[in-house]
XYZ file of C-alpha atoms in Angstrom:
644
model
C 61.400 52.027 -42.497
C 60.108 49.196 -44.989
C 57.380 47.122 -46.243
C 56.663 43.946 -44.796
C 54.262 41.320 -46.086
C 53.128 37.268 -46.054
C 51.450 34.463 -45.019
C 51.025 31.965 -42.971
C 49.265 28.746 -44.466
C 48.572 25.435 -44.876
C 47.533 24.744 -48.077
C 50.402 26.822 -50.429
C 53.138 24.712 -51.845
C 56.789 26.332 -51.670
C 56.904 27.681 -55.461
C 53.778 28.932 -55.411
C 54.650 31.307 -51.653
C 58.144 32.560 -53.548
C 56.015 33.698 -56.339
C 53.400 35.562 -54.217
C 56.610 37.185 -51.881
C 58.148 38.314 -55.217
C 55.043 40.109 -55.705
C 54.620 40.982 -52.743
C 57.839 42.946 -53.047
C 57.207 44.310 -56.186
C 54.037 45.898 -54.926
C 55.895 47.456 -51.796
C 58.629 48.282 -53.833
C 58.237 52.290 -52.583
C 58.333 51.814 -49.177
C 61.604 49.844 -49.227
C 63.851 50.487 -52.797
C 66.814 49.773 -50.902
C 66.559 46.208 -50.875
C 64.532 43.374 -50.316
C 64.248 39.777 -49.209
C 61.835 36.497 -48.345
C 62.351 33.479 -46.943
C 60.183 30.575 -46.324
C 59.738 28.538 -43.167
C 57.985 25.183 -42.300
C 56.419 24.586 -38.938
C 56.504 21.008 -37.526
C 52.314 20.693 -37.524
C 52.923 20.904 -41.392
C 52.356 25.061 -41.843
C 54.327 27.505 -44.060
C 55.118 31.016 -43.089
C 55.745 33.788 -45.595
C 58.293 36.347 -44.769
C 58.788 39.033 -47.371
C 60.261 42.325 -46.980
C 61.434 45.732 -49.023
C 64.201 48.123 -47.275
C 64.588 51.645 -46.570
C 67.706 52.189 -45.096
C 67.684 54.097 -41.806
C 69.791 52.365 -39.318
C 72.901 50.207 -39.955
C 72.941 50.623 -44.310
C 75.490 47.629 -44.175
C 73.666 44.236 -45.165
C 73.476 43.209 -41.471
C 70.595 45.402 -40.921
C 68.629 43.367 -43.797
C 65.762 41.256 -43.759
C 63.866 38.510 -43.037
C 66.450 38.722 -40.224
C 66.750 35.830 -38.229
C 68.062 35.202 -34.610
C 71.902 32.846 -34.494
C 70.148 29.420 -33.943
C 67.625 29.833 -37.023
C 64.347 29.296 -34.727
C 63.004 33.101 -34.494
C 62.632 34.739 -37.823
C 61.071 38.483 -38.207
C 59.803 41.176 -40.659
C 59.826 44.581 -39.437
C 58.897 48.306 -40.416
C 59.323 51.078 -38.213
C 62.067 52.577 -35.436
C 62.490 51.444 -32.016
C 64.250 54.538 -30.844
C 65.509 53.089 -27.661
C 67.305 50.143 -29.263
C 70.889 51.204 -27.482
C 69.592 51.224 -23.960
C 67.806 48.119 -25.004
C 70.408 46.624 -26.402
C 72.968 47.154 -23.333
C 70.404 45.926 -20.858
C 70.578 42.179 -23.327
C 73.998 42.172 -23.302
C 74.171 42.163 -20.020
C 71.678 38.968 -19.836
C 73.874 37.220 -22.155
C 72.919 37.939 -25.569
C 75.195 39.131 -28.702
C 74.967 41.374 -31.234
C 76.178 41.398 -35.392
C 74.553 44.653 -36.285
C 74.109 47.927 -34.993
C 70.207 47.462 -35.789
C 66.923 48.157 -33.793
C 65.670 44.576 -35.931
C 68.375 42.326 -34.041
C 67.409 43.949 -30.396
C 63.522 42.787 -31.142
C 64.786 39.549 -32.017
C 66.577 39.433 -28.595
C 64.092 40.772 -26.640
C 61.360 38.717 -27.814
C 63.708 35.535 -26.952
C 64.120 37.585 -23.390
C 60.793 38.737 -22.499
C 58.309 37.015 -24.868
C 55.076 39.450 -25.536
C 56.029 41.634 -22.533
C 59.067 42.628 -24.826
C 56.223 45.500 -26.473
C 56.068 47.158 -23.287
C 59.499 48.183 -22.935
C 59.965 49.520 -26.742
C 59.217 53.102 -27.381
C 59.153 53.546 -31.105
C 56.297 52.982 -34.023
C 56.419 49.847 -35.899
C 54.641 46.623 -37.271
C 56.126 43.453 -37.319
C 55.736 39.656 -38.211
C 57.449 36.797 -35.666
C 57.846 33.354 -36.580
C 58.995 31.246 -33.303
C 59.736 28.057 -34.493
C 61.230 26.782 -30.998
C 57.114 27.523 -29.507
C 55.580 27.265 -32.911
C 54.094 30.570 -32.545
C 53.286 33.040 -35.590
C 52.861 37.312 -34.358
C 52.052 40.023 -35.831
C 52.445 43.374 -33.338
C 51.463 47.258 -34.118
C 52.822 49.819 -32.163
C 50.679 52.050 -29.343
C 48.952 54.609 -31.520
C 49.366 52.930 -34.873
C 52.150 55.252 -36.372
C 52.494 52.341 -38.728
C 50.399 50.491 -40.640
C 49.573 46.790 -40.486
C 46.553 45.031 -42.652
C 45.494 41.427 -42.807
C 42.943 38.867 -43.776
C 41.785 35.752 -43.188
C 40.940 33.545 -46.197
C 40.278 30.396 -46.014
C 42.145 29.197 -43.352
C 45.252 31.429 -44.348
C 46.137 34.418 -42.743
C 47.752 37.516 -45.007
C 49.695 40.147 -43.520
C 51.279 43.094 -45.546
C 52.119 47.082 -44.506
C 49.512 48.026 -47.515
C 46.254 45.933 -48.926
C 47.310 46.150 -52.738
C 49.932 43.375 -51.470
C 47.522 41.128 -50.329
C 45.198 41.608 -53.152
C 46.242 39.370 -55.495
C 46.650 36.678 -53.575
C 42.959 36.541 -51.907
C 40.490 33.605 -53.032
C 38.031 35.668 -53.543
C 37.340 38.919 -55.381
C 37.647 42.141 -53.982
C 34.777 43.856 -53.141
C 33.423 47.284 -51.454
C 33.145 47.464 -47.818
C 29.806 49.175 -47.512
C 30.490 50.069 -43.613
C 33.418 51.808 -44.696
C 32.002 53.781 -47.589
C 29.325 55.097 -45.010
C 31.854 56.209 -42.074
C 34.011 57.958 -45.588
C 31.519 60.579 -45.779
C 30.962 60.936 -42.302
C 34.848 60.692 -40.643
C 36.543 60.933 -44.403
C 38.064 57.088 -42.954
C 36.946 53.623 -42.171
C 36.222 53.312 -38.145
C 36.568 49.876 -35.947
C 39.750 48.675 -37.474
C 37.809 48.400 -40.975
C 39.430 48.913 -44.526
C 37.619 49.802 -48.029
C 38.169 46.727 -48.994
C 36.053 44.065 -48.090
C 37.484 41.006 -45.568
C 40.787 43.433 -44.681
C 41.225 44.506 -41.721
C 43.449 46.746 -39.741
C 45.316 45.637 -37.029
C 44.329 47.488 -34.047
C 47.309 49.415 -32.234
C 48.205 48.717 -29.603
C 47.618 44.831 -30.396
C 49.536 41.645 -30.859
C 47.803 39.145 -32.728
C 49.174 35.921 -32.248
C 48.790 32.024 -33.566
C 49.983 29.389 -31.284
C 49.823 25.711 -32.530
C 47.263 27.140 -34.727
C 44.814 28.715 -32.861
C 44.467 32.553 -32.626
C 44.677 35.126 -30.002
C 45.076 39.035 -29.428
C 46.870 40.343 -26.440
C 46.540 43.773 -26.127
C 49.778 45.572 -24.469
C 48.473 49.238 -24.182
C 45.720 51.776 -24.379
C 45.102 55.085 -24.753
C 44.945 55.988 -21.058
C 41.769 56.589 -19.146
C 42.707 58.892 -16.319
C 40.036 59.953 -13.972
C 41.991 60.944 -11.217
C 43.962 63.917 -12.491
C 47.286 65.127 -10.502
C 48.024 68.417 -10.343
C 52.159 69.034 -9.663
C 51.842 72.905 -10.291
C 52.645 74.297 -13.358
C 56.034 74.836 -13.076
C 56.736 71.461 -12.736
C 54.158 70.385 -15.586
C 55.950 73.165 -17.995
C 59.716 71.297 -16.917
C 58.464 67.886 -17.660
C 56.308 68.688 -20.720
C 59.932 70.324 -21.813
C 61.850 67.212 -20.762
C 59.368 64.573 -22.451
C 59.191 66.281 -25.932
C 62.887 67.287 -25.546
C 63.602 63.189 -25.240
C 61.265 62.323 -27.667
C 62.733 64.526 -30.900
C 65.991 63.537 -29.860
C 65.375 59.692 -29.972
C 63.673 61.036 -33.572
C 66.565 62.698 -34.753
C 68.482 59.046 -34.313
C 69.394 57.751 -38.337
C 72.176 56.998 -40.256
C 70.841 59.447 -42.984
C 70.162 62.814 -43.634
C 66.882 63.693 -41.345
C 64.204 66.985 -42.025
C 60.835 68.923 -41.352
C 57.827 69.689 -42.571
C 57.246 73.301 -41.082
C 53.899 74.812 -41.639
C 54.731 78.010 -39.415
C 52.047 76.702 -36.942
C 53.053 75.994 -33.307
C 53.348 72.183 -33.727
C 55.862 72.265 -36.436
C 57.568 74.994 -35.097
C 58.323 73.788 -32.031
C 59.521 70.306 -33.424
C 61.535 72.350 -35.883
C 62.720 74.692 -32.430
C 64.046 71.678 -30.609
C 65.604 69.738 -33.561
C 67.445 73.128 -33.953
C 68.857 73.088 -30.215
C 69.816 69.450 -30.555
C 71.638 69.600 -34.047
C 74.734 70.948 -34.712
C 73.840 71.077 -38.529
C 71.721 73.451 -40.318
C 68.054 71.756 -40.167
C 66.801 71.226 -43.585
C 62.560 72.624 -43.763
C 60.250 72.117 -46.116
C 56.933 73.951 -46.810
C 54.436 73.805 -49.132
C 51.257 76.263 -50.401
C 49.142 77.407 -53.049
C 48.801 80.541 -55.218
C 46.378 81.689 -53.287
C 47.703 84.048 -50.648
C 44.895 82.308 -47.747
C 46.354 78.991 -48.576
C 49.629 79.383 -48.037
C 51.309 80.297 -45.129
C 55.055 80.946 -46.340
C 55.544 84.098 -44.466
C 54.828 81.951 -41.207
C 57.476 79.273 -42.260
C 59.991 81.799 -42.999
C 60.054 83.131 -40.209
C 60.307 80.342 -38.063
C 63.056 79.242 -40.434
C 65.107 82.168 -40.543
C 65.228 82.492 -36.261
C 66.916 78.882 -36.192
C 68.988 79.244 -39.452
C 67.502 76.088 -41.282
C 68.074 75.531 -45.158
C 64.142 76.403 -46.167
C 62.302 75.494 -49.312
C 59.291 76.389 -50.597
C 57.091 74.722 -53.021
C 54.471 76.238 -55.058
C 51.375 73.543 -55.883
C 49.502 74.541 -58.811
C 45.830 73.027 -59.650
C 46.612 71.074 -62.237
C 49.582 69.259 -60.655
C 47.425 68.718 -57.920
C 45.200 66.720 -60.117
C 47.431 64.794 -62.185
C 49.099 63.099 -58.543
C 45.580 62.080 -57.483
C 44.876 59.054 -59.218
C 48.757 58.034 -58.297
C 48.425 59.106 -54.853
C 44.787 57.193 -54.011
C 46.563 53.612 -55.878
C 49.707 54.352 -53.476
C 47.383 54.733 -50.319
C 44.918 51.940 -51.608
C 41.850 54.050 -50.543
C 40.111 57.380 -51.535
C 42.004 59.975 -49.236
C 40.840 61.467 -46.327
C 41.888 64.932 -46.457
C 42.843 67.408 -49.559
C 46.249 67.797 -48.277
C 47.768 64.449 -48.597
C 48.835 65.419 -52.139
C 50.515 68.142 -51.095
C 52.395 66.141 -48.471
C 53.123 63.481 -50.916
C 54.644 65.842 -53.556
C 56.475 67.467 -50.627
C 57.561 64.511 -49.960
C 58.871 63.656 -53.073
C 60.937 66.841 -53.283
C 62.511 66.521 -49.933
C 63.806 62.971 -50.562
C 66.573 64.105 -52.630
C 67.697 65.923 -49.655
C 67.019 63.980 -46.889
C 65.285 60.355 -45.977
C 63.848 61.334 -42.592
C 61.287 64.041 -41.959
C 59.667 64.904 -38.512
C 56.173 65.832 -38.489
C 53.742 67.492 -35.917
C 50.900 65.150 -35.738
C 49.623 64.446 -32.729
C 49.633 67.647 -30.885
C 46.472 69.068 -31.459
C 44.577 66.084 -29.980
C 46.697 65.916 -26.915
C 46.712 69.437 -25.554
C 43.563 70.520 -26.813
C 43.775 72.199 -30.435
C 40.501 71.595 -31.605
C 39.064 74.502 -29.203
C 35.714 75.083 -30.978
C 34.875 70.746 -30.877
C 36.060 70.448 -27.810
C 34.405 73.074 -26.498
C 30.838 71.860 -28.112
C 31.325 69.521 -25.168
C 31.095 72.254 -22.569
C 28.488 73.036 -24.051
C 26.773 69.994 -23.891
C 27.879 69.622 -20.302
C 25.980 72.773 -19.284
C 23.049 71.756 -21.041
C 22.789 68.411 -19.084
C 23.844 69.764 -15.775
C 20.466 72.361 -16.531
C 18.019 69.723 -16.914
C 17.665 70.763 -20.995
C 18.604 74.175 -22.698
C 15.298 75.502 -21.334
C 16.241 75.858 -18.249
C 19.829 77.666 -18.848
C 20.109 81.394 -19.185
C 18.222 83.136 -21.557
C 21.260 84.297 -23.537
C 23.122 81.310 -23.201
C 20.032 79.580 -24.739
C 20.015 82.258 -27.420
C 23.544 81.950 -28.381
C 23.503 78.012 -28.021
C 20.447 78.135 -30.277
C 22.631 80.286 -32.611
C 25.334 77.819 -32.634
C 23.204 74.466 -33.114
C 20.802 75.418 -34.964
C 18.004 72.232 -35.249
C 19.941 70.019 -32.780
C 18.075 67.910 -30.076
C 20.153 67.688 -27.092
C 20.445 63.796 -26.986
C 23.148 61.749 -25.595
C 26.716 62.821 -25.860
C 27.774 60.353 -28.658
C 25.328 61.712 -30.471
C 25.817 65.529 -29.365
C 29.527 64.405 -30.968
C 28.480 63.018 -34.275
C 26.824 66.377 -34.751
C 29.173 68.518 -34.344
C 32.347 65.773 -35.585
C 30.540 64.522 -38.924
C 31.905 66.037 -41.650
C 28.656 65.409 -44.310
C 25.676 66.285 -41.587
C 23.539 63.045 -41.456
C 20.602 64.434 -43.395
C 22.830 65.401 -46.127
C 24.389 61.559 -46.242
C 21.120 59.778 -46.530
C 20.097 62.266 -48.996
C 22.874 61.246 -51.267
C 23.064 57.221 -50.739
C 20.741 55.460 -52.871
C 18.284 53.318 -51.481
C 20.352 50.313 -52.311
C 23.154 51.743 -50.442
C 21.784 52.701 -47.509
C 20.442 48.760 -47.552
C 23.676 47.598 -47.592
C 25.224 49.865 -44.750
C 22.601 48.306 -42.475
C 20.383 49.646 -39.229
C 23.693 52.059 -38.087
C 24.666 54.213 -40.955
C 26.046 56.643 -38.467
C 27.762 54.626 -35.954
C 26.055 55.660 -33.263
C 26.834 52.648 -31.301
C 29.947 52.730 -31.842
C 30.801 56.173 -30.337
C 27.877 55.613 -27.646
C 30.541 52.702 -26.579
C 33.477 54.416 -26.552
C 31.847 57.183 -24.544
C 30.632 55.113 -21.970
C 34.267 54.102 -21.537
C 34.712 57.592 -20.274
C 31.845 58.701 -17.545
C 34.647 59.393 -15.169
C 36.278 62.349 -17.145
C 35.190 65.820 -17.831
C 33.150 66.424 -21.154
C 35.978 67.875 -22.694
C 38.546 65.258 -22.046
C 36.305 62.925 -23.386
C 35.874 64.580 -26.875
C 39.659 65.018 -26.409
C 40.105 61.262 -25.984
C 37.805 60.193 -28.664
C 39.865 62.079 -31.154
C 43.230 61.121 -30.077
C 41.755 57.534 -30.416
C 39.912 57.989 -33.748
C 41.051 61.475 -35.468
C 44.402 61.043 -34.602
C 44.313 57.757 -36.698
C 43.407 58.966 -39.992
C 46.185 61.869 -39.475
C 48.766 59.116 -38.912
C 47.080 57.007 -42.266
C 47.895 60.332 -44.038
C 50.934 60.815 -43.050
C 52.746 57.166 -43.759
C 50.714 56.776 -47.594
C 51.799 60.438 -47.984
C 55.891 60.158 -47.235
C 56.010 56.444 -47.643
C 55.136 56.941 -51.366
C 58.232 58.931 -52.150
C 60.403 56.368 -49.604
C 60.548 58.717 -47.135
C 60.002 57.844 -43.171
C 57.981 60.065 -41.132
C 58.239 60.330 -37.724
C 56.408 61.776 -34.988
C 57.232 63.182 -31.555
C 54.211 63.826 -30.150
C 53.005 60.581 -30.216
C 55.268 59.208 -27.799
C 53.570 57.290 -25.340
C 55.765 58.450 -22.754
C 54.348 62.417 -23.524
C 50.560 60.513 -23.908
C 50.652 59.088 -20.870
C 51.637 62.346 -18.869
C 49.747 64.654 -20.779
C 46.711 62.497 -19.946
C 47.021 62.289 -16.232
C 47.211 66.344 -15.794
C 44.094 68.382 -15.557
C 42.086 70.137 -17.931
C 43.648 73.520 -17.537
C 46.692 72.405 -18.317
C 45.519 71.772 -22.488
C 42.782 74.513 -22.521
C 43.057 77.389 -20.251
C 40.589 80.764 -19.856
C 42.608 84.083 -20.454
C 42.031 85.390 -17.169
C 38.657 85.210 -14.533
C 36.607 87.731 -16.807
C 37.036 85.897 -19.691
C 35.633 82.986 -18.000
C 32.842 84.986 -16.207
C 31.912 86.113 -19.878
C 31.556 82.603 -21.382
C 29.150 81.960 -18.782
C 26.951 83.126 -21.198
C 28.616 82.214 -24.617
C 28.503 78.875 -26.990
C 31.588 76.896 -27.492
C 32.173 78.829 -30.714
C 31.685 82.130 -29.292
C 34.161 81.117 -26.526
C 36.995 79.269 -28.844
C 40.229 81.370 -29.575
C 38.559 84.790 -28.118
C 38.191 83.656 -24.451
C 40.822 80.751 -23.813
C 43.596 79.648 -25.089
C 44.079 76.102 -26.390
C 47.081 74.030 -26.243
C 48.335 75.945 -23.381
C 50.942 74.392 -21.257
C 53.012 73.247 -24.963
C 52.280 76.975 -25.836
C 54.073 77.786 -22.473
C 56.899 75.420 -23.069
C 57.580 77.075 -26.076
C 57.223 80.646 -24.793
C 61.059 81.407 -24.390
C 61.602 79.288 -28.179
C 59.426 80.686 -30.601
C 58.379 84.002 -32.046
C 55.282 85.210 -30.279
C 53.741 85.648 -33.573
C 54.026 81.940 -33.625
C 52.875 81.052 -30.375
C 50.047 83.431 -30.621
C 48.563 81.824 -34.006
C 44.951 80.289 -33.797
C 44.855 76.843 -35.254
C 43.952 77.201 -39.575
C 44.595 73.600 -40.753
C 46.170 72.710 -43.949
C 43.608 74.246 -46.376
C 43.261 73.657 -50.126
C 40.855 75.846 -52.279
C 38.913 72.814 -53.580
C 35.670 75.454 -53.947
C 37.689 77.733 -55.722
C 38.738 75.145 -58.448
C 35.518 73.445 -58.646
C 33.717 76.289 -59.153
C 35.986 77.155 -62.309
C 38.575 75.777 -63.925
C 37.991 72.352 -63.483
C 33.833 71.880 -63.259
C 34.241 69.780 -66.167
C 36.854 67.662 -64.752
C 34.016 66.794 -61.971
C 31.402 65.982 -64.326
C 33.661 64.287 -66.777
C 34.837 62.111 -63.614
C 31.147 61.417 -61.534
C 28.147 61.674 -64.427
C 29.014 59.000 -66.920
C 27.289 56.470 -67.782
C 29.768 53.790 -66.790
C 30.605 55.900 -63.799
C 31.669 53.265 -60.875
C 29.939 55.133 -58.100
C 26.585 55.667 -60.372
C 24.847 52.655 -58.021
C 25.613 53.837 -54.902
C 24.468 57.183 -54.954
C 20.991 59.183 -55.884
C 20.830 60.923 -59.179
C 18.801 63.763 -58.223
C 20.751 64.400 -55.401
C 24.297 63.745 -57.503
C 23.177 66.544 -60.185
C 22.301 69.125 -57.560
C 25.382 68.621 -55.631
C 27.574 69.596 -58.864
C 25.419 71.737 -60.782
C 23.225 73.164 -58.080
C 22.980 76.840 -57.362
C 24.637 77.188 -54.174
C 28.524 76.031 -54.498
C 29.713 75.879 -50.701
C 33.381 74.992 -48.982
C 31.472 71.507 -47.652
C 30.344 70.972 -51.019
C 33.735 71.699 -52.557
C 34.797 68.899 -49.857
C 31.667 66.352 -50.988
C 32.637 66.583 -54.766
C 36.687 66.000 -53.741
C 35.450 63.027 -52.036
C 33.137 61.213 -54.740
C 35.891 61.822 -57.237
C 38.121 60.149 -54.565
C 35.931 57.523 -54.328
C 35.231 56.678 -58.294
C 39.382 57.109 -59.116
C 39.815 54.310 -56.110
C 37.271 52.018 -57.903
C 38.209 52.321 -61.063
C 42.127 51.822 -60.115
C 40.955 48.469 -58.103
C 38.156 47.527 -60.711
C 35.770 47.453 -57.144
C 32.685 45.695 -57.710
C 29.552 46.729 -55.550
C-alpha cells in the first residue's frame, strides 16, 4: 500500500518536476513512510512524465519491491498503490509465456502483464489498486482504478497538464490556478454526506471513476472502461444449498487472498455479523492467534464491547479495546479532515482513524467488513421503502391500495407524493430532507449549485439503467454503486492516515458478481408464509427486522461459525452521541467554531436558519448530525484557506 502521484506535461522543465515530486512525497508521506522514490521520463513528441511514489511495505520489504519500478528494457515505467492478491497464479501463467521475475512483488507482475495483455491485463487482476503507466515503446501514459474503487485515484487537468496523485492536497500546490469550492459538491455533502459523479470538494479535481482506465496515447485522451457493477435481470436460481456452498467458497477465497502480506495482518471487529464473520474465517485460515481491535464510547448504547468479546473469545484472538472520550474525539478532527482533504462523511471515521493508529504498532494490515451490507441486503428498512413504492405503482396510486396499508404507508411517509422512483429514493436516502437544505443555503448558494440542487437527474439516470430488476435490487444496486463509495473513502483516509492498509473481502468482484446474479430471496428473505401474509398490509418500516430477515444467505453461511447471538443481531451502525455532546459539554465549541464573524462558511449559509439550528429549541439526532457537518465543513476551509 502507498501513495502515488505526478504529471504528465509539456510545459515543466526537469528541475522544476523533481521539486514538485519531492513535494509530492512529502505530502503523501503517511501513506508510504517506508520509502519513497521519483523518476522522470521524456517522451519522443517532447512530453515529461512525473512518477513519484511513498512506500508501505506489504509484499517483498527488500528494495526490489520499490518504486517507480520499471520493466528490464527501461520502456514501461509504473506507480502503484494497492494489492493484486492473485499475483502468484499470475505470475506463473507469465513465466510460462516467457517473462522473468527479480522480486517476489505484485508491482513487477503488472509490469509484465501489461507488456502481455495491454489494457485487457485489468480483467484478469483481482485486487484494489490505482496505478500510473508510462509506455514509452507506444508512447502511451495510464492511469487505472480498480472495480469498486477500494483505492483512491484523483486528477486534474490544467492547462494542458494532467495531475495524478492518491490524495488532492498533492496536487494542490502545483495547480495554476487557485483552489476553490466545488459548489455541486457542497450541495450533494448535505444530502449524501459525499460528492456524487466522480466530483471532489475541490474545484477542477476529479475522481477517477472505478472501474476506469484513463489513458493518453500520442497525446490525445481516452477512457476504457473494463468493468461494471453488474446489471443482472435474469436471475438463476441453483437452490440454496448450492448458493450457501459457493457463497462459503467465494468469501472463503477472498479473506484468504487478504490474509496474503509479509507483515503482521488484523481486524476491526465490531461484534456485528460482517466483522464477525471476516474475523470467523481469518480464524479457520490462521494458525496464529488473530489480533482484533474494537473501539466505543462511554456511553453504554455506543459501544458494543460485550458483542466484540464475545466473538473474540470463541476464536481465541488477542482483543483490545479502546475507550474514545469527547474531547479526544475533537482534538483528531481538524487532523483527520486535512488527512482526508474533505469534511468527513460520517462521525465514525475518527474513531477508525485513532483505531487505526493504535493497531499499527501491532500489525500493518487490518481486514474490514465493508461491503456486505449493500450486497446481501442490510439496509432492510431503505430497501424495503422500495417495496413499498413498488406496491404503490403496481395500485395505480396509494388510493387505491388497502385501507390499512394506506394508513400505515401514510404513517411511514408522512407528506410524500408518490413520484418517480429516483425521487421516491432521494426521500427516503437524503440525509438533510430537501426542505430542510434549501432552508439553510443562502440565496447565493443555492445560485451557485444551479437548476439540480438535489440530483435528481442524476439518480433518475442511474435508475433507468435498471427497469429490468425488482424495486429492491435496484435500491440495492444504487447503493452498492454510490453508498458503498463513501464507505470505501472512509475507510482508506481513516487507516491510511496511521500507514495502515485496509482491506476488504467483500468487495471482491468475484463474490459481486455472484451475489448479483441470484434472486432476491437469497439477500432478504420473509421469516416464514405468515410473516409475509402480514406485511401485505405493513410499510417497509413496519416490515424491516420484525418480518424478514436481511442478509440472509451470508447469515446462513455463517450459521454453523458464529454465536447465534451474533447472527441474530439487527443491523445498529457505528453510532457516535454527537446530540449528546452538542447539547452539553461542547455547545460552545459549536458556536465558537460556526457564528464568527470571519466564519468561512458565513456566505454560504442563511443566518436565521444557522442560529435556529444551534440555539433552537428542539435539539434532535439529525440536528446533532447537521451541526457535525457545518463544523466539518468550516475546519476543511479554513485548513485549505477555500475561497467561495
Amino acid at each position: 500500500m502507498c501513495g502515488i502521484a505526478g504529471m504528465f506535461t509539456k510545459r515543466r522543465h526537469r528541475e522544476e518536476l523533481i521539486s514538485m515530486g519531492g513535494d509530492m512525497i512529502n505530502q503523501l508521506y503517511h501513506r508510504g513512510p517506508d520509502g519513497n522514490g521519483l523518476v522522470i521520463r521524456d517522451s519522443k513528441y517532447g512530453e515529461r512524465i512525473l512518477l513519484a511514489h511513498t512506500r508501505l511495505s506489504i509484499n517483498d520489504l527488500t528494495d526490489l519491491g520499490a518504486q517507480p519500478m520499471s520493466s528490464d528494457d527501461g520502456t514501461h515505467w509504473i506507480v502503484f498503490n494497492g494489492e493484486i492478491y492473485n499475483f502468484i497464479e499470475l505470475r506463473k501463467e507469465l513465466e510460462a509465456l516467457g517473462h522473468s521475475f527479480k522480486s517476489r512483488s505484485d508491482t513487477e507482475v503488472i509490469l509484465a502483464a501489461w507488456s502481455q495483455w495491454g489494457v485487457d491485463c485489468f480483467s484478469r487482476f483481482i485486487g484494489m489498486w490505482a496505478m500510473a503507466l508510462w509506455d514509452e515503446s507506444q508512447n502511451v501514459f495510464l492511469l487505472s482504478r480498480d472495480r469498486l474503487g477500494v483505492k483512491p485515484l484523483y486528477f486534474s487537468r490544467d492547462d494542458g497538464e494532467l495531475l495524478f496523485a492518491s490524495e488532492p492536497k498533492a496536487m494542490l500546490k502545483h495547480l495554476r490556478r487557485r483552489s476553490t469550492l466545488n459548489f455541486q459538491a457542497l450541495s450533494d455533502y448535505f444530502s449524501f454526506r459525499q460528492p456524487l459523479d466522480c466530483e471532489t470538494f475541490f474545484d477542477g479535481i476529479e475522481s477517477l471513476e472505478p472501474g476506469t482506465c484513463l489513458i493518453l496515447r500520442d497525446g490525445r485522451e481516452t477512457k476504457f472502461r473494463y468493468w461494471e457493477l453488474p446489471i443482472v435481470g435474469n436471475k438463476f436460481d441453483p437452490g440454496e444449498s448450492r448458493v450457501n456452498e459457493q457463497i462459503d467458497e467465494l468469501l472463503t477465497s477472498s479473506v484468504e487472498m487478504r490474509l496474503i502480506a509479509d507483515v503482521p495482518v488484523g481486524a476491526y471487529l465490531s461484534g456485528g455479523l460482517d466483522s464477525s464473520a471476516l474475523v470467523a474465517l481469518m480464524s479457520k485460515i490462521r494458525q496464529s492467534p488473530l489480533k482484533t481491535y474494537t473501539i466505543g464510547f462511554d456511553e453504554l448504547e455506543f459501544n458494543e464491547f460485550r458483542y466484540a468479546t464475545e466473538v473474540a473469545k470463541k476464536f481465541s484472538c488477542e482483543h483490545q479495546e479502546v475507550l474514545l472520550k469527547p474531547k479526544d474525539y475533537f482534538s483528531k478532527m481538524e487532523h483527520m479532515i486535512f488527512k482526508k482533504d474533505a469534511p468527513l462523511a460520517v462521525p465514525n471515521e475518527i474513531a477508525l482513524h485513532v483505531l487505526s493508529k493504535i493497531l499499527k504498532k501491532d500489525v500493518t494490515v487490518v481486514l474490514s467488513g465493508e461491503g456486505a451490507d449493500e450486497l446481501f441486503g442490510g439496509y432492510g428498512r431503505i430497501f424495503r421503502s422500495a417495496l413499498d413504492f413498488q406496491r404503490v405503482r403496481e395500485a395505480g396510486g396509494v388510493n387505491n391500495l388497502h385501507k390499512s396499508l394506506k394508513e400505515n404507508l401514510s404513517l411511514s411517509y408522512e407528506g410524500i407524493e408518490w413520484g418517480s422512483m429516483a425521487q421516491h429514493f432521494l426521500s427516503q436516502y437524503s440525509y438533510m430532507p430537501v426542505a430542510d437544505k434549501d432552508n439553510l443555503f443562502s440565496q447565493e448558494a443555492k445560485e451557485a449549485v444551479g437548476v439540480d440542487p438535489h440530483r435528481q437527474r442524476y439518480f433518475g439516470t442511474l435508475f433507468e439503467k435498471l427497469k429490468g430488476l425488482d424495486a429492491q435490487e435496484q435500491y440495492m444496486w444504487v447503493f452498492q454503486k454510490i453508498h458503498l463509495a463513501g464507505l470505501l473513502a472512509r475507510l482508506d483516509s481513516s487507516t491510511m492516515s496511521a500507514s495502515v492498509e485496509g482491506r476488504v473481502p467483500f468487495t471482491d468482484h468475484r463474490l459481486v458478481e455472484y451475489v448479483s446474479a441470484l434472486p432476491l430471496h437469497y439477500k432478504m428473505r420473509w421469516l416464514n408464509k405468515s410473516a409475509q401474509n402480514t406485511s401485505l398490509k405493513l410499510s417497509g418500516a413496519q416490515i424491516s427486522g420484525s418480518y424478514d430477515v436481511t442478509k440472509y444467505s451470508l447469515r446462513k453461511v455463517m450459521e454453523n461459525k458464529l454465536p447465534s447471538s451474533i447472527l441474530n443481531r439487527k443491523k445498529v451502525g457505528f453510532p457516535v452521541p454527537l446530540t449528546d455532546w452538542f447539547s452539553s459539554d461542547y455547545t460552545k465549541l459549536v458556536e465558537d467554531t460556526l457564528l464568527p464573524s470571519d466564519a468561512k462558511i458565513r456566505r454560504l449559509f442563511n443566518k436565521k436558519a444557522l442560529m435556529h439550528l444551534i440555539r433552537g429549541p428542539k435539539f434532535s439526532g439529525s440536528s446533532g448530525l447537521q451541526i457535525w457537518m457545518l463544523i466539518n465543513l468550516e475546519l476543511w476551509m479554513r485548513a485549505y484557506d477555500i475561497d467561495v
